[in-house]
Amino acid sequence: CVGQHNVRDCHCGKREREREMITMNTRVAVVTGANKGIGFFIALQLGLSGLFTHVVLACRDAERGAAALADLQQRVAAPTSYSCVPLELGNAKSHSQFAQQMKEDFGKVDVLVNNAAMAYKNADPTPFTEQCAPTLNINYRGTVDFTEKILPLVRLGNDPRIVNVASMSGHLRQLRSDGLRKKLHLP
């Protein structure tokens, strides 16, 4: 390669060598649902810990993600940097795009914190039977699919970890039907 280096058209291996150097010298954490609440404070603490050079905020809402990113960048000094990457949990295409972005940017993920979820408020008039499918599709199936998509990158991480955040709302005792509770309970 002579002159300006265009990594997309180049076959000299420079991009791969640069990525290997970045991979060896960095620790990357991904936090889903990091634009507010527990996810935001997990991202903050990961940055303050000094154990990560980069923390990725995986957020559905771009506006809230940008606000969280600005806030974290003010609170946490170098060497930790932050970025916000779109992720719509429960959308397989979004999961694949996110994983591809992580592969291109970092080549690995050292820690994945599955924090994103959705919940209906107690006052929501939506019948319980209509709440089940969307909740399961995002909180369970979406989390499983996203984790499976990013798992190959986590396996490449240094001392890799996956942390799944849950709430008391996931307890079977929340179900009103004793029969349904017994059916879903594992022995």
PDB file of C-alpha atoms in Angstrom:
ATOM      1  CA  CYS A   1       0.000   0.000   0.000  1.00  0.00           C
ATOM      2  CA  VAL A   2       1.415   3.309  -1.037  1.00  0.00           C
ATOM      3  CA  GLY A   3       0.144   6.684   0.053  1.00  0.00           C
ATOM      4  CA  GLN A   4      -3.120   6.941   1.905  1.00  0.00           C
ATOM      5  CA  HIS A   5      -4.133   3.607   3.370  1.00  0.00           C
ATOM      6  CA  ASN A   6      -7.647   2.543   2.398  1.00  0.00           C
ATOM      7  CA  VAL A   7      -8.339  -0.446   4.653  1.00  0.00           C
ATOM      8  CA  ARG A   8     -11.362  -1.602   2.681  1.00  0.00           C
ATOM      9  CA  ASP A   9      -9.367  -2.002  -0.557  1.00  0.00           C
ATOM     10  CA  CYS A  10      -6.148  -3.161   1.078  1.00  0.00           C
ATOM     11  CA  HIS A  11      -4.917  -6.740   1.178  1.00  0.00           C
ATOM     12  CA  CYS A  12      -1.595  -6.151   2.947  1.00  0.00           C
ATOM     13  CA  GLY A  13      -2.848  -7.305   6.364  1.00  0.00           C
ATOM     14  CA  LYS A  14      -2.280  -3.946   8.085  1.00  0.00           C
ATOM     15  CA  ARG A  15      -5.874  -3.791   9.320  1.00  0.00           C
ATOM     16  CA  GLU A  16      -5.597  -7.291  10.822  1.00  0.00           C
ATOM     17  CA  ARG A  17      -2.310  -6.450  12.568  1.00  0.00           C
ATOM     18  CA  GLU A  18      -3.800  -3.218  13.926  1.00  0.00           C
ATOM     19  CA  ARG A  19      -6.840  -5.112  15.218  1.00  0.00           C
ATOM     20  CA  GLU A  20      -4.606  -7.723  16.879  1.00  0.00           C
ATOM     21  CA  MET A  21      -2.729  -4.950  18.701  1.00  0.00           C
ATOM     22  CA  ILE A  22      -5.973  -3.308  19.780  1.00  0.00           C
ATOM     23  CA  THR A  23      -7.374  -6.656  20.927  1.00  0.00           C
ATOM     24  CA  MET A  24      -4.333  -7.524  23.023  1.00  0.00           C
ATOM     25  CA  ASN A  25      -4.226  -4.143  24.761  1.00  0.00           C
ATOM     26  CA  THR A  26      -7.910  -3.498  25.402  1.00  0.00           C
ATOM     27  CA  ARG A  27     -10.764  -4.829  27.460  1.00  0.00           C
ATOM     28  CA  VAL A  28     -14.213  -4.176  26.077  1.00  0.00           C
ATOM     29  CA  ALA A  29     -17.497  -4.329  27.981  1.00  0.00           C
ATOM     30  CA  VAL A  30     -20.957  -4.231  26.398  1.00  0.00           C
ATOM     31  CA  VAL A  31     -23.939  -3.191  28.519  1.00  0.00           C
ATOM     32  CA  THR A  32     -27.416  -3.561  27.035  1.00  0.00           C
ATOM     33  CA  GLY A  33     -30.059  -1.073  28.148  1.00  0.00           C
ATOM     34  CA  ALA A  34     -27.313   1.281  29.336  1.00  0.00           C
ATOM     35  CA  ASN A  35     -29.060   4.561  28.581  1.00  0.00           C
ATOM     36  CA  LYS A  36     -30.799   4.742  31.980  1.00  0.00           C
ATOM     37  CA  GLY A  37     -31.334   3.065  35.321  1.00  0.00           C
ATOM     38  CA  ILE A  38     -29.275   0.092  36.418  1.00  0.00           C
ATOM     39  CA  GLY A  39     -27.647  -0.273  32.989  1.00  0.00           C
ATOM     40  CA  PHE A  40     -26.354   3.303  33.105  1.00  0.00           C
ATOM     41  CA  PHE A  41     -24.828   2.803  36.543  1.00  0.00           C
ATOM     42  CA  ILE A  42     -23.307  -0.543  35.546  1.00  0.00           C
ATOM     43  CA  ALA A  43     -21.635   1.214  32.595  1.00  0.00           C
ATOM     44  CA  LEU A  44     -20.460   3.983  34.928  1.00  0.00           C
ATOM     45  CA  GLN A  45     -18.955   1.534  37.426  1.00  0.00           C
ATOM     46  CA  LEU A  46     -17.253  -0.482  34.684  1.00  0.00           C
ATOM     47  CA  GLY A  47     -15.604   2.708  33.478  1.00  0.00           C
ATOM     48  CA  LEU A  48     -14.593   3.809  36.964  1.00  0.00           C
ATOM     49  CA  SER A  49     -13.170   0.368  37.779  1.00  0.00           C
ATOM     50  CA  GLY A  50     -10.166   0.945  35.535  1.00  0.00           C
ATOM     51  CA  LEU A  51     -10.516  -2.605  34.190  1.00  0.00           C
ATOM     52  CA  PHE A  52     -11.913  -1.623  30.799  1.00  0.00           C
ATOM     53  CA  THR A  53     -10.524   0.572  28.078  1.00  0.00           C
ATOM     54  CA  HIS A  54     -13.860   0.770  26.319  1.00  0.00           C
ATOM     55  CA  VAL A  55     -17.497   0.406  27.397  1.00  0.00           C
ATOM     56  CA  VAL A  56     -20.204   0.107  24.745  1.00  0.00           C
ATOM     57  CA  LEU A  57     -23.703   1.333  25.573  1.00  0.00           C
ATOM     58  CA  ALA A  58     -26.103  -0.884  23.637  1.00  0.00           C
ATOM     59  CA  CYS A  59     -29.262   1.229  23.451  1.00  0.00           C
ATOM     60  CA  ARG A  60     -32.561   1.128  21.575  1.00  0.00           C
ATOM     61  CA  ASP A  61     -33.302   4.839  21.977  1.00  0.00           C
ATOM     62  CA  ALA A  62     -30.635   6.870  20.145  1.00  0.00           C
ATOM     63  CA  GLU A  63     -31.531  10.143  21.884  1.00  0.00           C
ATOM     64  CA  ARG A  64     -31.323   8.672  25.389  1.00  0.00           C
ATOM     65  CA  GLY A  65     -28.192   6.791  24.385  1.00  0.00           C
ATOM     66  CA  ALA A  66     -26.506  10.010  23.261  1.00  0.00           C
ATOM     67  CA  ALA A  67     -27.470  11.744  26.524  1.00  0.00           C
ATOM     68  CA  ALA A  68     -26.124   8.826  28.586  1.00  0.00           C
ATOM     69  CA  LEU A  69     -22.934   8.801  26.522  1.00  0.00           C
ATOM     70  CA  ALA A  70     -22.335  12.516  27.128  1.00  0.00           C
ATOM     71  CA  ASP A  71     -22.996  12.103  30.855  1.00  0.00           C
ATOM     72  CA  LEU A  72     -20.597   9.148  31.179  1.00  0.00           C
ATOM     73  CA  GLN A  73     -17.885  10.904  29.195  1.00  0.00           C
ATOM     74  CA  GLN A  74     -18.055  13.809  31.664  1.00  0.00           C
ATOM     75  CA  ARG A  75     -17.943  11.532  34.709  1.00  0.00           C
ATOM     76  CA  VAL A  76     -15.208   9.113  33.652  1.00  0.00           C
ATOM     77  CA  ALA A  77     -11.753  10.185  32.551  1.00  0.00           C
ATOM     78  CA  ALA A  78      -9.328   8.359  30.298  1.00  0.00           C
ATOM     79  CA  PRO A  79      -8.222   5.641  29.824  1.00  0.00           C
ATOM     80  CA  THR A  80     -11.822   4.417  29.616  1.00  0.00           C
ATOM     81  CA  SER A  81     -13.756   5.526  26.571  1.00  0.00           C
ATOM     82  CA  TYR A  82     -17.426   5.025  25.787  1.00  0.00           C
ATOM     83  CA  SER A  83     -19.502   4.633  22.656  1.00  0.00           C
ATOM     84  CA  CYS A  84     -23.184   4.100  21.979  1.00  0.00           C
ATOM     85  CA  VAL A  85     -24.266   1.511  19.417  1.00  0.00           C
ATOM     86  CA  PRO A  86     -27.908   0.902  18.433  1.00  0.00           C
ATOM     87  CA  LEU A  87     -29.462  -2.346  19.640  1.00  0.00           C
ATOM     88  CA  GLU A  88     -33.115  -3.317  19.580  1.00  0.00           C
ATOM     89  CA  LEU A  89     -33.398  -6.371  21.785  1.00  0.00           C
ATOM     90  CA  GLY A  90     -35.806  -8.854  20.231  1.00  0.00           C
ATOM     91  CA  ASN A  91     -34.895  -7.837  16.667  1.00  0.00           C
ATOM     92  CA  ALA A  92     -32.636 -10.526  15.140  1.00  0.00           C
ATOM     93  CA  LYS A  93     -31.348  -8.180  12.412  1.00  0.00           C
ATOM     94  CA  SER A  94     -30.340  -5.608  15.045  1.00  0.00           C
ATOM     95  CA  HIS A  95     -28.568  -8.353  17.034  1.00  0.00           C
ATOM     96  CA  SER A  96     -26.556  -9.397  13.961  1.00  0.00           C
ATOM     97  CA  GLN A  97     -25.683  -5.811  13.050  1.00  0.00           C
ATOM     98  CA  PHE A  98     -24.516  -5.115  16.597  1.00  0.00           C
ATOM     99  CA  ALA A  99     -22.328  -8.222  16.685  1.00  0.00           C
ATOM    100  CA  GLN A 100     -20.832  -7.313  13.307  1.00  0.00           C
ATOM    101  CA  GLN A 101     -20.071  -3.789  14.552  1.00  0.00           C
ATOM    102  CA  MET A 102     -18.302  -5.205  17.632  1.00  0.00           C
ATOM    103  CA  LYS A 103     -16.310  -7.582  15.439  1.00  0.00           C
ATOM    104  CA  GLU A 104     -15.222  -4.737  13.153  1.00  0.00           C
ATOM    105  CA  ASP A 105     -14.451  -2.289  15.961  1.00  0.00           C
ATOM    106  CA  PHE A 106     -12.846  -4.548  18.564  1.00  0.00           C
ATOM    107  CA  GLY A 107     -12.609  -8.123  17.307  1.00  0.00           C
ATOM    108  CA  LYS A 108     -13.851  -9.376  20.686  1.00  0.00           C
ATOM    109  CA  VAL A 109     -15.991  -8.617  23.728  1.00  0.00           C
ATOM    110  CA  ASP A 110     -14.569  -9.287  27.188  1.00  0.00           C
ATOM    111  CA  VAL A 111     -17.734  -8.739  29.214  1.00  0.00           C
ATOM    112  CA  LEU A 112     -21.379  -8.769  28.164  1.00  0.00           C
ATOM    113  CA  VAL A 113     -23.939  -7.416  30.624  1.00  0.00           C
ATOM    114  CA  ASN A 114     -27.454  -8.404  29.549  1.00  0.00           C
ATOM    115  CA  ASN A 115     -29.486  -5.719  31.277  1.00  0.00           C
ATOM    116  CA  ALA A 116     -32.024  -4.583  28.656  1.00  0.00           C
ATOM    117  CA  ALA A 117     -35.614  -5.660  29.150  1.00  0.00           C
ATOM    118  CA  MET A 118     -39.156  -4.416  28.961  1.00  0.00           C
ATOM    119  CA  ALA A 119     -41.993  -4.489  31.439  1.00  0.00           C
ATOM    120  CA  TYR A 120     -45.594  -3.415  31.535  1.00  0.00           C
ATOM    121  CA  LYS A 121     -46.467  -1.026  34.349  1.00  0.00           C
ATOM    122  CA  ASN A 122     -48.944  -2.192  36.971  1.00  0.00           C
ATOM    123  CA  ALA A 123     -51.490   0.372  35.789  1.00  0.00           C
ATOM    124  CA  ASP A 124     -51.233  -0.745  32.140  1.00  0.00           C
ATOM    125  CA  PRO A 125     -54.706  -1.831  30.974  1.00  0.00           C
ATOM    126  CA  THR A 126     -53.306  -4.401  28.513  1.00  0.00           C
ATOM    127  CA  PRO A 127     -54.690  -7.825  29.487  1.00  0.00           C
ATOM    128  CA  PHE A 128     -52.101 -10.137  31.029  1.00  0.00           C
ATOM    129  CA  THR A 129     -52.529 -12.666  28.213  1.00  0.00           C
ATOM    130  CA  GLU A 130     -51.515  -9.984  25.687  1.00  0.00           C
ATOM    131  CA  GLN A 131     -48.522  -8.889  27.771  1.00  0.00           C
ATOM    132  CA  CYS A 132     -46.935 -12.353  27.833  1.00  0.00           C
ATOM    133  CA  ALA A 133     -45.821 -12.709  24.207  1.00  0.00           C
ATOM    134  CA  PRO A 134     -44.065  -9.327  23.856  1.00  0.00           C
ATOM    135  CA  THR A 135     -42.427  -9.704  27.272  1.00  0.00           C
ATOM    136  CA  LEU A 136     -41.109 -13.197  26.517  1.00  0.00           C
ATOM    137  CA  ASN A 137     -40.054 -12.226  22.992  1.00  0.00           C
ATOM    138  CA  ILE A 138     -37.857  -9.428  24.277  1.00  0.00           C
ATOM    139  CA  ASN A 139     -36.766 -10.438  27.768  1.00  0.00           C
ATOM    140  CA  TYR A 140     -36.168 -14.126  27.118  1.00  0.00           C
ATOM    141  CA  ARG A 141     -36.005 -14.968  23.415  1.00  0.00           C
ATOM    142  CA  GLY A 142     -34.377 -11.656  22.484  1.00  0.00           C
ATOM    143  CA  THR A 143     -31.729 -11.992  25.183  1.00  0.00           C
ATOM    144  CA  VAL A 144     -30.971 -15.578  24.150  1.00  0.00           C
ATOM    145  CA  ASP A 145     -30.679 -14.681  20.456  1.00  0.00           C
ATOM    146  CA  PHE A 146     -28.512 -11.629  21.144  1.00  0.00           C
ATOM    147  CA  THR A 147     -26.241 -13.622  23.452  1.00  0.00           C
ATOM    148  CA  GLU A 148     -25.877 -16.360  20.849  1.00  0.00           C
ATOM    149  CA  LYS A 149     -24.946 -13.775  18.196  1.00  0.00           C
ATOM    150  CA  ILE A 150     -22.276 -12.124  20.348  1.00  0.00           C
ATOM    151  CA  LEU A 151     -21.000 -15.293  22.055  1.00  0.00           C
ATOM    152  CA  PRO A 152     -18.279 -15.998  19.448  1.00  0.00           C
ATOM    153  CA  LEU A 153     -16.777 -12.573  20.264  1.00  0.00           C
ATOM    154  CA  VAL A 154     -17.079 -13.143  24.017  1.00  0.00           C
ATOM    155  CA  ARG A 155     -15.190 -16.409  23.628  1.00  0.00           C
ATOM    156  CA  LEU A 156     -12.297 -14.385  22.173  1.00  0.00           C
ATOM    157  CA  GLY A 157     -12.223 -12.060  25.196  1.00  0.00           C
ATOM    158  CA  ASN A 158      -9.632 -11.901  27.956  1.00  0.00           C
ATOM    159  CA  ASP A 159     -11.159 -13.616  31.011  1.00  0.00           C
ATOM    160  CA  PRO A 160     -14.608 -13.397  29.372  1.00  0.00           C
ATOM    161  CA  ARG A 161     -17.799 -13.012  31.384  1.00  0.00           C
ATOM    162  CA  ILE A 162     -21.534 -12.820  30.734  1.00  0.00           C
ATOM    163  CA  VAL A 163     -23.700 -11.208  33.403  1.00  0.00           C
ATOM    164  CA  ASN A 164     -27.487 -11.468  33.228  1.00  0.00           C
ATOM    165  CA  VAL A 165     -29.402  -8.845  35.196  1.00  0.00           C
ATOM    166  CA  ALA A 166     -32.879  -9.807  36.393  1.00  0.00           C
ATOM    167  CA  SER A 167     -35.557  -8.341  38.593  1.00  0.00           C
ATOM    168  CA  MET A 168     -37.992  -9.681  41.127  1.00  0.00           C
ATOM    169  CA  SER A 169     -40.682  -9.436  38.425  1.00  0.00           C
ATOM    170  CA  GLY A 170     -39.295 -12.635  36.943  1.00  0.00           C
ATOM    171  CA  HIS A 171     -40.291 -14.718  39.947  1.00  0.00           C
ATOM    172  CA  LEU A 172     -42.945 -17.347  39.394  1.00  0.00           C
ATOM    173  CA  ARG A 173     -44.765 -16.172  42.500  1.00  0.00           C
ATOM    174  CA  GLN A 174     -45.932 -13.226  40.397  1.00  0.00           C
ATOM    175  CA  LEU A 175     -48.263 -15.612  38.556  1.00  0.00           C
ATOM    176  CA  ARG A 176     -51.757 -15.705  40.004  1.00  0.00           C
ATOM    177  CA  SER A 177     -52.472 -19.289  38.937  1.00  0.00           C
ATOM    178  CA  ASP A 178     -51.086 -22.047  41.191  1.00  0.00           C
ATOM    179  CA  GLY A 179     -51.455 -24.498  38.290  1.00  0.00           C
ATOM    180  CA  LEU A 180     -49.402 -22.328  35.939  1.00  0.00           C
ATOM    181  CA  ARG A 181     -46.753 -21.749  38.616  1.00  0.00           C
ATOM    182  CA  LYS A 182     -46.430 -25.513  39.148  1.00  0.00           C
ATOM    183  CA  LYS A 183     -46.301 -26.157  35.394  1.00  0.00           C
ATOM    184  CA  LEU A 184     -43.447 -23.678  34.902  1.00  0.00           C
ATOM    185  CA  HIS A 185     -41.488 -24.560  38.036  1.00  0.00           C
ATOM    186  CA  LEU A 186     -38.534 -26.853  37.536  1.00  0.00           C
ATOM    187  CA  PRO A 187     -38.167 -29.669  40.115  1.00  0.00           C
TER     188      PRO A 187
END
